[in-house]
Amino acid sequence: MNILTVLSSFIFLFLLSTNVLANAGSCVQCHTNDTLMKSLYKPPVTTAGEEGEG
Amino acid sequence: MYKGYVVDGALIAGDPHFRMGCRLCHKGDDKGQGKEGAHKGMIKRPSDNLKTCAMCHKQIADNYSKSLHYTSAGQRNGVMPRFSKEELKTFDAKVFEQSCRSCHASCGDCHVKAPAVGGISIGLIQKHKFVKKDEGRTCAFCHGGRVYPEYTGEYGGSPDVHYQKGITCMECHKKAEFHGDGTAYATKQAVKDRPSCGQCHKLGQEAKLTAKIAHQRHQGKVSCYGCHTATAYRQCQDCHSGKGAAAKPAMILGLNPRDKKTLTTLRLIPTVRETFLKDGIKMENFDALPNYWDSPVHNIRKRTDRTRSCDACHVERAGFLDFNTMIRGGSKANQGLIVTPKPIHR
C-alpha cells in the first residue's frame, strides 16, 4: 500500500464522517433521544382491519 | 409505542444507508424548528416510491416493482373472473387501489419498519437498522390472521413441526419469491421456485415401510397437506367491503380447484355475493369461481389422525366437504370440489 492510497483513505473517511454529521442535523438529535421521543409520542388512532386477515 | 421511533445512534456511523443523511430518503427540513418544522415535507415511508431504494439497489427495485408482494395483482386476478367487464372497471377504480393495493409491502415494511395492520405497528424493527430479515416482526403481521399463527400454534392446536425445529419463513420461501425475478406473475401459484415438500422430503426415502406404501398409494391423488395438516385451521367468511370477515376454525378436504385430480386442504375464501355490493358490484359471474381454494396450511405434523388410520378418510370421511357443511348461498362451483373417498376392501 503506497502513501497515496493511505492518504486518500484518510481523506475519504474524514469527508464521510463530516458528511454524516452535516446531514444528520436535528433528525438524529431527536430520534436518538429516548426520553425526548417518549415525551413527543402520541398514540395512533386505531382502525379496524378492513379486508379480513391474511 | 414511542420506541418504534427511536433510532440507534450507533448505527449512524457504521451503516452506509445513513452516510448521505436522513433527508436523502425522508426529505423534510433538518434546519426546521421543532417537530413540525423538521417534519415539513417529510416522507414517512420513503420506500413506497421504489425509486428511493433504486438509487442504490436498482436491480432489486426493478424486479420488486413486478413482484406480487408489491403489485398485489394476485388479489385482483383471483377475484376478476367473478366480474363482468363493466364491474371490473368499477372494481379497479373503487376497490383495488384503495383496498387491496393498500396492502402491498414496500421495501421498508420488511427491512426497516414493521408493517401497520389495522392501524397498529410496532414501528422500527431494530431501531432503524436495515435488517435482512425478521420474520416474526414482518411476515407475521401481514400474514398474522391465518398462516403465521397456524405455523406457531398460536391459533390453537399444535405448532407446525417445522416451526418447532426452528425453521423460519425464509428457509423455505426464498429471497427471489419476495424480491421477484423480473417477471410479473399473475398469481402466487405461477411463481417460479416456490417451496415444495419434496425439496427436502424425497419420496422413497421414508424410514417406515407403512409411510412408503401410503405415499406410493396416494401420490398424485392427495397433496401432502391432505394428510399432514394437523388440526382445524382458520376459515374466514362473509367478508363485506369495509366491514371485514368473521373467522372460525375447520378442516376442509376436497378437490383442488386448480387440479381436480388431487384431494387437498381447502380454505374458505370470504368473498360472498354481497361483498362488493356497497361499491356497486353485484358480481355477475359470481358462480364462475368456487368459494374454496387449495391452501398450503402451515400446521404440518408427521402424525395426524389421517396418517394414523386409513379409516379417518375412507370410513369416517372426517373434514370432507359435503353438501351439509358447504357454505350457504355460496358459489355453484363449490359442488365440483366434493369428493367421496373410495371404501377400502380388506
Short mmCIF file of C-alpha atoms in Angstrom, two decimals, chain B residues 51-267:
data_model
loop_
_atom_site.label_atom_id
_atom_site.label_comp_id
_atom_site.label_asym_id
_atom_site.label_seq_id
_atom_site.Cartn_x
_atom_site.Cartn_y
_atom_site.Cartn_z
CA LYS B 51 -37.08 4.90 -6.88
CA THR B 52 -35.77 5.74 -3.42
CA CYS B 53 -34.20 2.31 -2.93
CA ALA B 54 -33.39 2.06 -6.62
CA MET B 55 -30.83 4.84 -6.21
CA CYS B 56 -28.51 2.13 -4.90
CA HIS B 57 -30.38 -1.17 -5.34
CA LYS B 58 -31.62 -0.74 -8.90
CA GLN B 59 -31.87 -4.38 -9.97
CA ILE B 60 -33.71 -5.42 -6.81
CA ALA B 61 -36.10 -2.46 -7.01
CA ASP B 62 -36.80 -3.12 -10.70
CA ASN B 63 -37.60 -6.76 -10.00
CA TYR B 64 -39.63 -5.87 -6.93
CA SER B 65 -41.82 -3.48 -8.93
CA LYS B 66 -43.21 -6.62 -10.62
CA SER B 67 -43.34 -8.81 -7.52
CA LEU B 68 -46.75 -9.88 -6.18
CA HIS B 69 -45.90 -8.51 -2.74
CA TYR B 70 -45.69 -5.09 -4.38
CA THR B 71 -48.33 -5.24 -7.10
CA SER B 72 -50.96 -7.18 -5.10
CA ALA B 73 -52.02 -8.42 -8.54
CA GLY B 74 -52.83 -11.85 -7.14
CA GLN B 75 -55.80 -10.41 -5.28
CA ARG B 76 -57.15 -8.71 -8.40
CA ASN B 77 -56.56 -11.68 -10.66
CA GLY B 78 -58.04 -14.04 -8.10
CA VAL B 79 -61.43 -12.35 -7.95
CA MET B 80 -61.53 -10.97 -11.52
CA PRO B 81 -63.39 -13.87 -13.18
CA ARG B 82 -66.41 -13.10 -10.99
CA PHE B 83 -66.85 -9.69 -12.64
CA SER B 84 -68.35 -8.54 -15.91
CA LYS B 85 -66.19 -6.14 -17.96
CA GLU B 86 -68.01 -3.14 -16.54
CA GLU B 87 -67.76 -4.47 -13.00
CA LEU B 88 -64.03 -4.96 -13.39
CA LYS B 89 -63.66 -1.29 -14.31
CA THR B 90 -65.61 -0.33 -11.19
CA PHE B 91 -63.52 -2.72 -9.08
CA ASP B 92 -60.27 -1.26 -10.37
CA ALA B 93 -61.45 2.28 -9.75
CA LYS B 94 -63.22 1.90 -6.41
CA VAL B 95 -61.80 -1.16 -4.68
CA PHE B 96 -58.43 -2.36 -5.90
CA GLU B 97 -56.27 0.72 -5.41
CA GLN B 98 -57.94 1.85 -2.20
CA SER B 99 -58.30 -1.50 -0.54
CA CYS B 100 -56.35 -4.47 -1.97
CA ARG B 101 -53.43 -2.42 -3.22
CA SER B 102 -53.12 -0.52 0.07
CA CYS B 103 -51.91 -3.83 1.49
CA HIS B 104 -48.79 -4.01 -0.70
CA ALA B 105 -45.44 -4.27 1.02
CA SER B 106 -42.77 -1.66 0.45
CA CYS B 107 -39.05 -2.43 0.89
CA GLY B 108 -39.17 -0.75 4.28
CA ASP B 109 -42.01 -2.95 5.54
CA CYS B 110 -39.67 -5.93 5.54
CA HIS B 111 -36.30 -4.29 6.12
CA VAL B 112 -36.84 -1.23 8.36
CA LYS B 113 -40.24 -0.70 9.96
CA ALA B 114 -42.81 -3.37 10.76
CA PRO B 115 -45.92 -3.02 8.61
CA ALA B 116 -49.03 -1.48 10.13
CA VAL B 117 -52.05 -3.76 10.30
CA GLY B 118 -55.38 -2.27 11.27
CA GLY B 119 -53.56 1.00 12.02
CA ILE B 120 -51.18 -0.64 14.51
CA SER B 121 -47.44 -1.07 14.04
CA ILE B 122 -44.60 -1.79 16.42
CA GLY B 123 -42.57 0.76 14.47
CA LEU B 124 -38.89 0.41 13.65
CA ILE B 125 -37.85 -3.24 13.60
CA GLN B 126 -34.42 -2.77 15.20
CA LYS B 127 -34.09 0.96 15.81
CA HIS B 128 -33.81 1.72 12.09
CA LYS B 129 -31.26 -0.96 11.37
CA PHE B 130 -31.70 -2.16 7.79
CA VAL B 131 -32.34 -5.80 8.64
CA LYS B 132 -32.00 -8.63 6.13
CA LYS B 133 -34.98 -10.42 7.65
CA ASP B 134 -37.01 -10.57 10.82
CA GLU B 135 -39.99 -12.76 10.03
CA GLY B 136 -41.61 -12.50 13.46
CA ARG B 137 -41.92 -8.73 13.07
CA THR B 138 -42.67 -8.53 9.36
CA CYS B 139 -44.23 -11.62 7.73
CA ALA B 140 -46.05 -12.34 10.99
CA PHE B 141 -48.03 -9.10 10.90
CA CYS B 142 -49.39 -9.16 7.36
CA HIS B 143 -49.90 -12.92 7.50
CA GLY B 144 -50.94 -12.83 11.14
CA GLY B 145 -54.56 -13.75 10.60
CA ARG B 146 -54.09 -17.21 9.23
CA VAL B 147 -50.74 -18.59 8.15
CA TYR B 148 -48.36 -17.31 10.82
CA PRO B 149 -50.42 -18.18 13.93
CA GLU B 150 -51.14 -21.59 12.43
CA TYR B 151 -47.42 -22.06 11.99
CA THR B 152 -46.52 -21.07 15.55
CA GLY B 153 -49.52 -22.78 17.12
CA GLU B 154 -50.90 -19.52 18.50
CA TYR B 155 -54.14 -20.14 16.66
CA GLY B 156 -54.72 -23.30 18.69
CA GLY B 157 -53.77 -26.89 18.17
CA SER B 158 -50.14 -27.76 17.79
CA PRO B 159 -47.43 -25.70 16.14
CA ASP B 160 -46.10 -26.75 12.76
CA VAL B 161 -43.32 -29.32 13.16
CA HIS B 162 -41.01 -27.13 11.07
CA TYR B 163 -41.53 -24.22 13.45
CA GLN B 164 -40.71 -26.47 16.39
CA LYS B 165 -37.46 -27.37 14.68
CA GLY B 166 -36.57 -23.69 14.38
CA ILE B 167 -37.33 -23.27 10.69
CA THR B 168 -38.49 -19.76 9.86
CA CYS B 169 -40.35 -18.43 6.80
CA MET B 170 -37.36 -17.63 4.66
CA GLU B 171 -35.77 -21.01 4.96
CA CYS B 172 -38.50 -22.38 2.67
CA HIS B 173 -39.62 -19.19 0.92
CA LYS B 174 -36.52 -17.95 -0.83
CA LYS B 175 -35.49 -14.35 -1.41
CA ALA B 176 -36.48 -14.42 -5.08
CA GLU B 177 -40.07 -15.15 -4.07
CA PHE B 178 -40.20 -11.78 -2.31
CA HIS B 179 -37.92 -9.61 -4.41
CA GLY B 180 -39.27 -11.13 -7.62
CA ASP B 181 -37.27 -12.26 -10.60
CA GLY B 182 -38.41 -9.58 -13.03
CA THR B 183 -41.47 -11.48 -14.19
CA ALA B 184 -44.90 -10.04 -13.41
CA TYR B 185 -46.61 -13.24 -12.27
CA ALA B 186 -50.40 -13.26 -12.28
CA THR B 187 -50.78 -15.39 -9.18
CA LYS B 188 -48.59 -16.83 -6.44
CA GLN B 189 -49.14 -20.29 -7.88
CA ALA B 190 -47.35 -19.21 -11.05
CA VAL B 191 -44.23 -18.00 -9.22
CA LYS B 192 -41.12 -19.97 -10.13
CA ASP B 193 -39.25 -21.92 -7.45
CA ARG B 194 -41.91 -21.88 -4.77
CA PRO B 195 -41.27 -24.16 -1.82
CA SER B 196 -42.36 -27.75 -2.06
CA CYS B 197 -42.21 -30.55 0.49
CA GLY B 198 -40.30 -32.70 -1.99
CA GLN B 199 -37.30 -30.38 -1.91
CA CYS B 200 -36.38 -31.85 1.49
CA HIS B 201 -38.55 -34.95 1.81
CA LYS B 202 -37.72 -37.30 -1.06
CA LEU B 203 -40.22 -39.98 -1.93
CA GLY B 204 -38.85 -43.46 -1.48
CA GLN B 205 -36.55 -42.44 1.37
CA GLU B 206 -39.12 -42.93 4.13
CA ALA B 207 -37.85 -44.70 7.23
CA LYS B 208 -41.04 -46.70 7.75
CA LEU B 209 -42.49 -49.13 5.25
CA THR B 210 -46.06 -48.03 6.08
CA ALA B 211 -45.18 -44.44 5.20
CA LYS B 212 -43.53 -45.56 1.98
CA ILE B 213 -46.61 -47.55 0.94
CA ALA B 214 -49.01 -44.75 1.93
CA HIS B 215 -47.03 -42.24 -0.13
CA GLN B 216 -46.91 -44.55 -3.14
CA ARG B 217 -50.65 -45.22 -2.98
CA HIS B 218 -51.64 -41.56 -2.68
CA GLN B 219 -49.04 -39.95 -4.90
CA GLY B 220 -50.72 -37.70 -7.47
CA LYS B 221 -54.10 -38.18 -5.79
CA VAL B 222 -53.68 -36.46 -2.41
CA SER B 223 -51.47 -33.47 -1.59
CA CYS B 224 -49.04 -33.69 1.34
CA TYR B 225 -51.27 -31.22 3.22
CA GLY B 226 -54.25 -33.52 2.76
CA CYS B 227 -52.80 -35.98 5.26
CA HIS B 228 -50.20 -33.97 7.19
CA THR B 229 -52.22 -30.89 8.16
CA ALA B 230 -52.62 -31.46 11.88
CA THR B 231 -55.72 -29.66 13.05
CA ALA B 232 -58.54 -27.36 12.04
CA TYR B 233 -57.32 -24.10 10.56
CA ARG B 234 -58.81 -20.69 10.17
CA GLN B 235 -61.64 -20.15 7.74
CA CYS B 236 -62.65 -16.54 7.09
CA GLN B 237 -66.11 -15.99 5.74
CA ASP B 238 -68.76 -13.45 4.94
CA CYS B 239 -66.44 -10.60 4.01
CA HIS B 240 -68.08 -7.28 3.20
CA SER B 241 -66.24 -4.32 1.79
CA GLY B 242 -65.46 -2.01 4.68
CA LYS B 243 -66.56 -4.42 7.40
CA GLY B 244 -64.14 -7.34 7.19
CA ALA B 245 -64.86 -11.01 7.73
CA ALA B 246 -65.75 -13.44 10.50
CA ALA B 247 -63.49 -16.40 11.22
CA LYS B 248 -63.87 -19.86 12.67
CA PRO B 249 -61.72 -22.99 12.59
CA ALA B 250 -62.41 -26.01 10.41
CA MET B 251 -60.59 -28.64 8.41
CA ILE B 252 -61.95 -28.86 4.88
CA LEU B 253 -60.84 -31.53 2.45
CA GLY B 254 -61.89 -31.51 -1.18
CA LEU B 255 -60.65 -31.41 -4.74
CA ASN B 256 -58.10 -28.78 -5.65
CA PRO B 257 -59.99 -26.29 -7.89
CA ARG B 258 -56.82 -25.79 -9.93
CA ASP B 259 -56.24 -29.52 -10.38
CA LYS B 260 -59.41 -31.52 -9.99
CA LYS B 261 -57.48 -34.80 -9.75
CA THR B 262 -55.98 -34.04 -6.35
CA LEU B 263 -57.53 -34.03 -2.91
CA THR B 264 -56.14 -31.29 -0.70
CA THR B 265 -56.82 -28.92 2.16
CA LEU B 266 -59.25 -26.20 1.13
CA ARG B 267 -59.69 -22.80 2.67
#
